[in-house]
Amino acid sequence: MEKVLQITKVESYIISLMGKFPVLSYYANTRGWSFLITWGHRLAGLTLVGYMFAHIYTLSLLFSPAGFDADMKFLHNFVFSFLEWCVAIPLIFHSLNGGRLILYELFHVRAEEIVIRFMIILGLIYIFIVGFFFIEEAQQISATLFWSITVTVSLIACFIILFKIWVTDNSILWKLQRITGAFMFPMLIGHMFFMHMNYLTGHDSKTILERIQSPFIKGMDLVFIVLLLFHAGYGLFSIIADYIKPGLLLKSLTFLVIIVMAISAFFGIRIVFAL
């Protein structure tokens, strides 16, 4: 018999606080916390899609370094820094919950309580570390070394999932969604760390332009853009397909998602090549 995991006092307190929100309490009692986690995953993903579009737009400002620096200087305040830090919350939730789903789907890890607890602990540690970097703004590290390590970890995760998932009967797009998710899990976390270890790393045009001249960094950015936009596009399609019946409307929205992601990929790739 599987041992039942005991809820700690801290977890019980967090659940009681969440239960005080009428909407959360209603769905938790009628459909269960798994339903809320699923929708939390989707809402976090939609938030990250918005952040991705904003990020591509911000990179386009680098064509005018003086203007980029002026905008970054204007945004360098507590409110904007706090909002940037808040992005770590949907990022870590979406990433770690995606890892939980992969463990469940491919490796048949059924002890979800343990995985969720592990996800919460890692998430809190990650968020506080990122918050420390925001405050400290004094960390230095070689971009090539940092991303070499991160890419290696991402490729290992990617190939583990690839060999496990490719023999299944799922669709090719479903497989690619999991594979790209496994690859981007370390990459997105690495991106959040690296961009905020030092203010100049992600907010100074000269520092960014010097870094992106490296063929390795440029190639990594191109791959990252393509995989990220595919993952985001298929995620949007999955949400739409769950609520719209097959027909003209579904085909039209699917086509719209493809067009938006293709245009975004075009501009993202163009920016990386041109800088």
PDB file of C-alpha atoms in Angstrom:
ATOM      1  CA  MET A   1       0.000   0.000   0.000  1.00  0.00           C
ATOM      2  CA  GLU A   2       1.277   3.453  -0.924  1.00  0.00           C
ATOM      3  CA  LYS A   3       2.013   5.617   2.061  1.00  0.00           C
ATOM      4  CA  VAL A   4      -0.186   8.708   2.317  1.00  0.00           C
ATOM      5  CA  LEU A   5       1.837  11.900   2.459  1.00  0.00           C
ATOM      6  CA  GLN A   6       1.064  13.992   5.524  1.00  0.00           C
ATOM      7  CA  ILE A   7       0.345  17.668   4.889  1.00  0.00           C
ATOM      8  CA  THR A   8       2.645  19.960   6.832  1.00  0.00           C
ATOM      9  CA  LYS A   9       1.408  22.886   8.888  1.00  0.00           C
ATOM     10  CA  VAL A  10       2.821  25.338   6.352  1.00  0.00           C
ATOM     11  CA  GLU A  11       1.046  23.612   3.454  1.00  0.00           C
ATOM     12  CA  SER A  12      -2.171  23.439   5.449  1.00  0.00           C
ATOM     13  CA  TYR A  13      -1.921  27.181   6.152  1.00  0.00           C
ATOM     14  CA  ILE A  14      -1.305  27.997   2.476  1.00  0.00           C
ATOM     15  CA  ILE A  15      -4.292  25.869   1.412  1.00  0.00           C
ATOM     16  CA  SER A  16      -6.489  27.569   4.023  1.00  0.00           C
ATOM     17  CA  LEU A  17      -5.466  31.005   2.730  1.00  0.00           C
ATOM     18  CA  MET A  18      -6.207  30.003  -0.873  1.00  0.00           C
ATOM     19  CA  GLY A  19      -9.532  28.581   0.258  1.00  0.00           C
ATOM     20  CA  LYS A  20     -10.630  32.041   1.432  1.00  0.00           C
ATOM     21  CA  PHE A  21     -10.833  33.240  -2.168  1.00  0.00           C
ATOM     22  CA  PRO A  22     -14.396  32.444  -3.338  1.00  0.00           C
ATOM     23  CA  VAL A  23     -13.436  31.390  -6.878  1.00  0.00           C
ATOM     24  CA  LEU A  24     -10.521  29.203  -5.753  1.00  0.00           C
ATOM     25  CA  SER A  25     -12.572  27.692  -2.961  1.00  0.00           C
ATOM     26  CA  TYR A  26     -15.493  26.902  -5.298  1.00  0.00           C
ATOM     27  CA  TYR A  27     -13.408  25.105  -7.913  1.00  0.00           C
ATOM     28  CA  ALA A  28     -11.253  23.371  -5.306  1.00  0.00           C
ATOM     29  CA  ASN A  29     -14.351  21.934  -3.656  1.00  0.00           C
ATOM     30  CA  THR A  30     -16.221  21.058  -6.870  1.00  0.00           C
ATOM     31  CA  ARG A  31     -13.451  20.024  -9.257  1.00  0.00           C
ATOM     32  CA  GLY A  32     -10.435  19.546  -7.038  1.00  0.00           C
ATOM     33  CA  TRP A  33      -7.038  21.207  -6.753  1.00  0.00           C
ATOM     34  CA  SER A  34      -5.796  19.366  -9.844  1.00  0.00           C
ATOM     35  CA  PHE A  35      -8.259  21.438 -11.905  1.00  0.00           C
ATOM     36  CA  LEU A  36      -6.851  24.651 -10.408  1.00  0.00           C
ATOM     37  CA  ILE A  37      -3.287  23.525 -11.038  1.00  0.00           C
ATOM     38  CA  THR A  38      -4.156  22.823 -14.676  1.00  0.00           C
ATOM     39  CA  TRP A  39      -5.644  26.264 -15.146  1.00  0.00           C
ATOM     40  CA  GLY A  40      -2.784  27.835 -13.199  1.00  0.00           C
ATOM     41  CA  HIS A  41      -0.420  26.170 -15.675  1.00  0.00           C
ATOM     42  CA  ARG A  42      -2.345  27.598 -18.613  1.00  0.00           C
ATOM     43  CA  LEU A  43      -2.664  31.105 -17.176  1.00  0.00           C
ATOM     44  CA  ALA A  44       1.053  31.120 -16.356  1.00  0.00           C
ATOM     45  CA  GLY A  45       1.760  30.037 -19.930  1.00  0.00           C
ATOM     46  CA  LEU A  46      -0.412  32.854 -21.325  1.00  0.00           C
ATOM     47  CA  THR A  47       1.423  35.337 -19.096  1.00  0.00           C
ATOM     48  CA  LEU A  48       4.757  34.106 -20.434  1.00  0.00           C
ATOM     49  CA  VAL A  49       3.510  34.398 -24.025  1.00  0.00           C
ATOM     50  CA  GLY A  50       2.758  38.068 -23.352  1.00  0.00           C
ATOM     51  CA  TYR A  51       6.178  38.502 -21.760  1.00  0.00           C
ATOM     52  CA  MET A  52       7.764  36.850 -24.808  1.00  0.00           C
ATOM     53  CA  PHE A  53       6.154  39.353 -27.196  1.00  0.00           C
ATOM     54  CA  ALA A  54       7.241  42.231 -24.951  1.00  0.00           C
ATOM     55  CA  HIS A  55      10.766  40.793 -24.884  1.00  0.00           C
ATOM     56  CA  ILE A  56      10.979  40.650 -28.693  1.00  0.00           C
ATOM     57  CA  TYR A  57       9.790  44.260 -28.865  1.00  0.00           C
ATOM     58  CA  THR A  58      12.386  45.312 -26.284  1.00  0.00           C
ATOM     59  CA  LEU A  59      15.165  43.648 -28.299  1.00  0.00           C
ATOM     60  CA  SER A  60      14.044  45.582 -31.388  1.00  0.00           C
ATOM     61  CA  LEU A  61      14.870  48.799 -29.504  1.00  0.00           C
ATOM     62  CA  LEU A  62      18.554  47.812 -29.608  1.00  0.00           C
ATOM     63  CA  PHE A  63      18.706  49.123 -33.188  1.00  0.00           C
ATOM     64  CA  SER A  64      18.841  52.512 -31.446  1.00  0.00           C
ATOM     65  CA  PRO A  65      21.256  51.942 -28.518  1.00  0.00           C
ATOM     66  CA  ALA A  66      20.818  55.456 -27.128  1.00  0.00           C
ATOM     67  CA  GLY A  67      17.042  55.099 -27.146  1.00  0.00           C
ATOM     68  CA  PHE A  68      17.262  51.635 -25.575  1.00  0.00           C
ATOM     69  CA  ASP A  69      19.471  52.911 -22.735  1.00  0.00           C
ATOM     70  CA  ALA A  70      17.131  55.853 -22.151  1.00  0.00           C
ATOM     71  CA  ASP A  71      14.124  53.538 -21.906  1.00  0.00           C
ATOM     72  CA  MET A  72      15.954  51.158 -19.580  1.00  0.00           C
ATOM     73  CA  LYS A  73      17.064  54.049 -17.379  1.00  0.00           C
ATOM     74  CA  PHE A  74      13.479  55.275 -17.173  1.00  0.00           C
ATOM     75  CA  LEU A  75      12.292  51.772 -16.226  1.00  0.00           C
ATOM     76  CA  HIS A  76      15.053  51.222 -13.659  1.00  0.00           C
ATOM     77  CA  ASN A  77      12.964  51.785 -10.564  1.00  0.00           C
ATOM     78  CA  PHE A  78      11.466  49.731  -7.773  1.00  0.00           C
ATOM     79  CA  VAL A  79       8.055  49.285  -9.428  1.00  0.00           C
ATOM     80  CA  PHE A  80       9.391  47.973 -12.735  1.00  0.00           C
ATOM     81  CA  SER A  81      12.042  45.832 -11.024  1.00  0.00           C
ATOM     82  CA  PHE A  82       9.344  44.330  -8.821  1.00  0.00           C
ATOM     83  CA  LEU A  83       7.179  43.538 -11.851  1.00  0.00           C
ATOM     84  CA  GLU A  84      10.170  41.885 -13.550  1.00  0.00           C
ATOM     85  CA  TRP A  85      10.758  39.818 -10.437  1.00  0.00           C
ATOM     86  CA  CYS A  86       7.077  38.837 -10.414  1.00  0.00           C
ATOM     87  CA  VAL A  87       7.555  37.223 -13.834  1.00  0.00           C
ATOM     88  CA  ALA A  88       9.643  34.614 -12.014  1.00  0.00           C
ATOM     89  CA  ILE A  89       6.469  33.321 -10.333  1.00  0.00           C
ATOM     90  CA  PRO A  90       4.538  32.165 -13.464  1.00  0.00           C
ATOM     91  CA  LEU A  91       7.833  31.097 -15.049  1.00  0.00           C
ATOM     92  CA  ILE A  92       8.859  28.758 -12.253  1.00  0.00           C
ATOM     93  CA  PHE A  93       5.313  27.445 -11.803  1.00  0.00           C
ATOM     94  CA  HIS A  94       4.831  26.721 -15.499  1.00  0.00           C
ATOM     95  CA  SER A  95       8.285  25.170 -15.838  1.00  0.00           C
ATOM     96  CA  LEU A  96       8.169  22.944 -12.775  1.00  0.00           C
ATOM     97  CA  ASN A  97       4.554  21.932 -13.268  1.00  0.00           C
ATOM     98  CA  GLY A  98       5.438  21.062 -16.858  1.00  0.00           C
ATOM     99  CA  GLY A  99       8.194  18.866 -15.449  1.00  0.00           C
ATOM    100  CA  ARG A 100       5.631  17.265 -13.146  1.00  0.00           C
ATOM    101  CA  LEU A 101       3.391  16.486 -16.128  1.00  0.00           C
ATOM    102  CA  ILE A 102       6.285  14.920 -18.019  1.00  0.00           C
ATOM    103  CA  LEU A 103       7.135  12.760 -14.999  1.00  0.00           C
ATOM    104  CA  TYR A 104       3.491  11.716 -14.814  1.00  0.00           C
ATOM    105  CA  GLU A 105       2.997  11.042 -18.538  1.00  0.00           C
ATOM    106  CA  LEU A 106       6.289   9.395 -19.440  1.00  0.00           C
ATOM    107  CA  PHE A 107       7.802   7.993 -16.267  1.00  0.00           C
ATOM    108  CA  HIS A 108       4.564   7.058 -14.461  1.00  0.00           C
ATOM    109  CA  VAL A 109       5.502   8.923 -11.305  1.00  0.00           C
ATOM    110  CA  ARG A 110       2.181   8.813  -9.451  1.00  0.00           C
ATOM    111  CA  ALA A 111       3.239  10.277  -6.095  1.00  0.00           C
ATOM    112  CA  GLU A 112       1.961  13.689  -7.139  1.00  0.00           C
ATOM    113  CA  GLU A 113       1.933  15.092  -3.623  1.00  0.00           C
ATOM    114  CA  ILE A 114       5.679  14.574  -3.334  1.00  0.00           C
ATOM    115  CA  VAL A 115       6.308  16.082  -6.783  1.00  0.00           C
ATOM    116  CA  ILE A 116       4.093  19.091  -6.026  1.00  0.00           C
ATOM    117  CA  ARG A 117       5.861  19.631  -2.696  1.00  0.00           C
ATOM    118  CA  PHE A 118       9.208  19.427  -4.469  1.00  0.00           C
ATOM    119  CA  MET A 119       7.905  21.929  -7.039  1.00  0.00           C
ATOM    120  CA  ILE A 120       6.789  24.393  -4.369  1.00  0.00           C
ATOM    121  CA  ILE A 121      10.072  24.203  -2.457  1.00  0.00           C
ATOM    122  CA  LEU A 122      12.205  24.659  -5.583  1.00  0.00           C
ATOM    123  CA  GLY A 123       9.937  27.453  -6.755  1.00  0.00           C
ATOM    124  CA  LEU A 124      10.270  29.405  -3.535  1.00  0.00           C
ATOM    125  CA  ILE A 125      14.044  28.944  -3.485  1.00  0.00           C
ATOM    126  CA  TYR A 126      14.283  30.066  -7.111  1.00  0.00           C
ATOM    127  CA  ILE A 127      12.075  33.123  -6.613  1.00  0.00           C
ATOM    128  CA  PHE A 128      14.047  34.278  -3.550  1.00  0.00           C
ATOM    129  CA  ILE A 129      17.385  33.777  -5.335  1.00  0.00           C
ATOM    130  CA  VAL A 130      16.191  35.812  -8.317  1.00  0.00           C
ATOM    131  CA  GLY A 131      14.934  38.453  -5.903  1.00  0.00           C
ATOM    132  CA  PHE A 132      18.382  38.545  -4.286  1.00  0.00           C
ATOM    133  CA  PHE A 133      20.016  39.135  -7.678  1.00  0.00           C
ATOM    134  CA  PHE A 134      17.586  41.979  -8.364  1.00  0.00           C
ATOM    135  CA  ILE A 135      18.584  43.641  -5.106  1.00  0.00           C
ATOM    136  CA  GLU A 136      22.293  42.852  -5.212  1.00  0.00           C
ATOM    137  CA  GLU A 137      22.995  43.586  -8.910  1.00  0.00           C
ATOM    138  CA  ALA A 138      26.644  42.685  -8.429  1.00  0.00           C
ATOM    139  CA  GLN A 139      27.187  39.218  -9.882  1.00  0.00           C
ATOM    140  CA  GLN A 140      29.551  38.633 -12.814  1.00  0.00           C
ATOM    141  CA  ILE A 141      29.895  35.513 -14.931  1.00  0.00           C
ATOM    142  CA  SER A 142      31.155  34.661 -18.421  1.00  0.00           C
ATOM    143  CA  ALA A 143      28.224  34.533 -20.839  1.00  0.00           C
ATOM    144  CA  THR A 144      29.823  31.751 -22.899  1.00  0.00           C
ATOM    145  CA  LEU A 145      30.566  29.623 -19.826  1.00  0.00           C
ATOM    146  CA  PHE A 146      27.136  30.159 -18.287  1.00  0.00           C
ATOM    147  CA  TRP A 147      25.222  29.342 -21.466  1.00  0.00           C
ATOM    148  CA  SER A 148      27.475  26.434 -22.363  1.00  0.00           C
ATOM    149  CA  ILE A 149      26.577  24.795 -19.071  1.00  0.00           C
ATOM    150  CA  THR A 150      22.885  25.684 -19.439  1.00  0.00           C
ATOM    151  CA  VAL A 151      22.649  24.410 -23.015  1.00  0.00           C
ATOM    152  CA  THR A 152      24.379  21.163 -22.012  1.00  0.00           C
ATOM    153  CA  VAL A 153      21.857  20.587 -19.223  1.00  0.00           C
ATOM    154  CA  SER A 154      19.002  21.435 -21.610  1.00  0.00           C
ATOM    155  CA  LEU A 155      20.256  18.999 -24.254  1.00  0.00           C
ATOM    156  CA  ILE A 156      20.593  16.206 -21.697  1.00  0.00           C
ATOM    157  CA  ALA A 157      16.987  16.800 -20.535  1.00  0.00           C
ATOM    158  CA  CYS A 158      15.848  17.021 -24.164  1.00  0.00           C
ATOM    159  CA  PHE A 159      17.455  13.725 -25.212  1.00  0.00           C
ATOM    160  CA  ILE A 160      16.162  11.880 -22.152  1.00  0.00           C
ATOM    161  CA  ILE A 161      12.607  12.913 -23.053  1.00  0.00           C
ATOM    162  CA  LEU A 162      13.234  12.300 -26.771  1.00  0.00           C
ATOM    163  CA  PHE A 163      14.256   8.661 -26.308  1.00  0.00           C
ATOM    164  CA  LYS A 164      11.415   8.071 -23.883  1.00  0.00           C
ATOM    165  CA  ILE A 165       8.657   9.756 -25.868  1.00  0.00           C
ATOM    166  CA  TRP A 166       9.461   8.958 -29.491  1.00  0.00           C
ATOM    167  CA  VAL A 167       8.252   5.359 -29.299  1.00  0.00           C
ATOM    168  CA  THR A 168       4.799   6.374 -28.046  1.00  0.00           C
ATOM    169  CA  ASP A 169       1.728   6.597 -30.263  1.00  0.00           C
ATOM    170  CA  ASN A 170       1.095  10.290 -29.656  1.00  0.00           C
ATOM    171  CA  SER A 171       1.094  12.847 -32.469  1.00  0.00           C
ATOM    172  CA  ILE A 172       4.348  14.409 -33.641  1.00  0.00           C
ATOM    173  CA  LEU A 173       3.236  17.855 -32.425  1.00  0.00           C
ATOM    174  CA  TRP A 174       2.416  16.463 -28.970  1.00  0.00           C
ATOM    175  CA  LYS A 175       5.874  14.890 -28.821  1.00  0.00           C
ATOM    176  CA  LEU A 176       7.596  18.082 -29.940  1.00  0.00           C
ATOM    177  CA  GLN A 177       5.688  20.041 -27.289  1.00  0.00           C
ATOM    178  CA  ARG A 178       7.145  17.833 -24.542  1.00  0.00           C
ATOM    179  CA  ILE A 179      10.621  17.780 -26.085  1.00  0.00           C
ATOM    180  CA  THR A 180      10.784  21.561 -26.470  1.00  0.00           C
ATOM    181  CA  GLY A 181       9.433  21.926 -22.940  1.00  0.00           C
ATOM    182  CA  ALA A 182      12.218  19.722 -21.575  1.00  0.00           C
ATOM    183  CA  PHE A 183      14.815  21.747 -23.493  1.00  0.00           C
ATOM    184  CA  MET A 184      13.477  25.125 -22.391  1.00  0.00           C
ATOM    185  CA  PHE A 185      13.032  24.211 -18.736  1.00  0.00           C
ATOM    186  CA  PRO A 186      16.715  24.850 -17.878  1.00  0.00           C
ATOM    187  CA  MET A 187      16.998  27.542 -20.570  1.00  0.00           C
ATOM    188  CA  LEU A 188      14.203  29.751 -19.243  1.00  0.00           C
ATOM    189  CA  ILE A 189      15.410  29.445 -15.672  1.00  0.00           C
ATOM    190  CA  GLY A 190      18.948  30.178 -16.859  1.00  0.00           C
ATOM    191  CA  HIS A 191      17.697  33.197 -18.797  1.00  0.00           C
ATOM    192  CA  MET A 192      15.991  34.647 -15.732  1.00  0.00           C
ATOM    193  CA  PHE A 193      19.113  34.132 -13.629  1.00  0.00           C
ATOM    194  CA  PHE A 194      21.548  35.486 -16.203  1.00  0.00           C
ATOM    195  CA  MET A 195      19.542  38.573 -17.164  1.00  0.00           C
ATOM    196  CA  HIS A 196      19.310  39.727 -13.569  1.00  0.00           C
ATOM    197  CA  MET A 197      22.645  38.742 -12.041  1.00  0.00           C
ATOM    198  CA  ASN A 198      23.841  42.203 -12.969  1.00  0.00           C
ATOM    199  CA  TYR A 199      21.846  45.199 -14.161  1.00  0.00           C
ATOM    200  CA  LEU A 200      24.091  45.841 -17.169  1.00  0.00           C
ATOM    201  CA  THR A 201      23.718  42.238 -18.365  1.00  0.00           C
ATOM    202  CA  GLY A 202      20.136  42.709 -19.503  1.00  0.00           C
ATOM    203  CA  HIS A 203      19.654  46.479 -19.544  1.00  0.00           C
ATOM    204  CA  ASP A 204      22.757  48.069 -21.081  1.00  0.00           C
ATOM    205  CA  SER A 205      22.843  48.202 -24.883  1.00  0.00           C
ATOM    206  CA  LYS A 206      26.648  48.019 -25.155  1.00  0.00           C
ATOM    207  CA  THR A 207      26.845  44.947 -22.904  1.00  0.00           C
ATOM    208  CA  ILE A 208      24.022  43.179 -24.756  1.00  0.00           C
ATOM    209  CA  LEU A 209      25.362  43.999 -28.225  1.00  0.00           C
ATOM    210  CA  GLU A 210      28.859  42.807 -27.324  1.00  0.00           C
ATOM    211  CA  ARG A 211      27.482  39.533 -25.980  1.00  0.00           C
ATOM    212  CA  ILE A 212      25.266  38.830 -28.975  1.00  0.00           C
ATOM    213  CA  GLN A 213      28.206  39.159 -31.404  1.00  0.00           C
ATOM    214  CA  SER A 214      29.411  35.727 -30.273  1.00  0.00           C
ATOM    215  CA  PRO A 215      28.421  33.090 -32.895  1.00  0.00           C
ATOM    216  CA  PHE A 216      27.577  30.679 -30.067  1.00  0.00           C
ATOM    217  CA  ILE A 217      25.267  33.156 -28.321  1.00  0.00           C
ATOM    218  CA  LYS A 218      23.683  34.198 -31.631  1.00  0.00           C
ATOM    219  CA  GLY A 219      23.059  30.578 -32.635  1.00  0.00           C
ATOM    220  CA  MET A 220      21.650  29.761 -29.209  1.00  0.00           C
ATOM    221  CA  ASP A 221      19.285  32.732 -29.401  1.00  0.00           C
ATOM    222  CA  LEU A 222      18.021  31.628 -32.835  1.00  0.00           C
ATOM    223  CA  VAL A 223      17.305  28.080 -31.652  1.00  0.00           C
ATOM    224  CA  PHE A 224      15.711  29.412 -28.484  1.00  0.00           C
ATOM    225  CA  ILE A 225      13.369  31.710 -30.447  1.00  0.00           C
ATOM    226  CA  VAL A 226      12.168  28.930 -32.768  1.00  0.00           C
ATOM    227  CA  LEU A 227      11.579  26.377 -29.993  1.00  0.00           C
ATOM    228  CA  LEU A 228       9.960  28.891 -27.663  1.00  0.00           C
ATOM    229  CA  LEU A 229       7.519  30.137 -30.303  1.00  0.00           C
ATOM    230  CA  PHE A 230       6.584  26.594 -31.311  1.00  0.00           C
ATOM    231  CA  HIS A 231       5.983  25.647 -27.675  1.00  0.00           C
ATOM    232  CA  ALA A 232       3.900  28.775 -27.092  1.00  0.00           C
ATOM    233  CA  GLY A 233       1.934  28.327 -30.323  1.00  0.00           C
ATOM    234  CA  TYR A 234       1.058  24.713 -29.672  1.00  0.00           C
ATOM    235  CA  GLY A 235       0.126  25.576 -26.096  1.00  0.00           C
ATOM    236  CA  LEU A 236      -2.306  28.241 -27.341  1.00  0.00           C
ATOM    237  CA  PHE A 237      -3.747  25.791 -29.865  1.00  0.00           C
ATOM    238  CA  SER A 238      -4.266  23.175 -27.121  1.00  0.00           C
ATOM    239  CA  ILE A 239      -6.238  25.646 -24.994  1.00  0.00           C
ATOM    240  CA  ILE A 240      -8.362  26.732 -27.962  1.00  0.00           C
ATOM    241  CA  ALA A 241      -9.003  23.142 -29.068  1.00  0.00           C
ATOM    242  CA  ASP A 242     -10.290  22.228 -25.596  1.00  0.00           C
ATOM    243  CA  TYR A 243     -13.149  24.734 -25.791  1.00  0.00           C
ATOM    244  CA  ILE A 244     -13.990  25.079 -29.475  1.00  0.00           C
ATOM    245  CA  LYS A 245     -15.519  22.275 -31.485  1.00  0.00           C
ATOM    246  CA  PRO A 246     -13.829  21.178 -34.724  1.00  0.00           C
ATOM    247  CA  GLY A 247     -14.988  23.391 -37.557  1.00  0.00           C
ATOM    248  CA  LEU A 248     -14.348  26.656 -39.349  1.00  0.00           C
ATOM    249  CA  LEU A 249     -13.839  28.705 -36.180  1.00  0.00           C
ATOM    250  CA  LEU A 250     -11.219  26.306 -34.800  1.00  0.00           C
ATOM    251  CA  LYS A 251      -9.408  26.235 -38.157  1.00  0.00           C
ATOM    252  CA  SER A 252      -9.480  30.034 -38.347  1.00  0.00           C
ATOM    253  CA  LEU A 253      -8.096  30.502 -34.829  1.00  0.00           C
ATOM    254  CA  THR A 254      -5.443  27.847 -35.449  1.00  0.00           C
ATOM    255  CA  PHE A 255      -4.391  29.653 -38.623  1.00  0.00           C
ATOM    256  CA  LEU A 256      -4.280  32.943 -36.682  1.00  0.00           C
ATOM    257  CA  VAL A 257      -2.011  31.411 -34.029  1.00  0.00           C
ATOM    258  CA  ILE A 258       0.303  30.040 -36.739  1.00  0.00           C
ATOM    259  CA  ILE A 259       0.485  33.430 -38.469  1.00  0.00           C
ATOM    260  CA  VAL A 260       1.190  35.332 -35.234  1.00  0.00           C
ATOM    261  CA  MET A 261       3.928  32.910 -34.197  1.00  0.00           C
ATOM    262  CA  ALA A 262       5.447  32.881 -37.692  1.00  0.00           C
ATOM    263  CA  ILE A 263       5.568  36.692 -37.795  1.00  0.00           C
ATOM    264  CA  SER A 264       7.061  36.792 -34.300  1.00  0.00           C
ATOM    265  CA  ALA A 265       9.677  34.220 -35.315  1.00  0.00           C
ATOM    266  CA  PHE A 266      10.517  36.252 -38.420  1.00  0.00           C
ATOM    267  CA  PHE A 267      11.062  39.451 -36.465  1.00  0.00           C
ATOM    268  CA  GLY A 268      12.905  37.680 -33.657  1.00  0.00           C
ATOM    269  CA  ILE A 269      15.293  35.931 -36.063  1.00  0.00           C
ATOM    270  CA  ARG A 270      15.762  39.143 -38.064  1.00  0.00           C
ATOM    271  CA  ILE A 271      16.662  41.069 -34.901  1.00  0.00           C
ATOM    272  CA  VAL A 272      19.239  38.473 -33.824  1.00  0.00           C
ATOM    273  CA  PHE A 273      20.856  38.370 -37.283  1.00  0.00           C
ATOM    274  CA  ALA A 274      20.875  42.162 -37.669  1.00  0.00           C
ATOM    275  CA  LEU A 275      22.312  43.080 -34.264  1.00  0.00           C
TER     276      LEU A 275
END
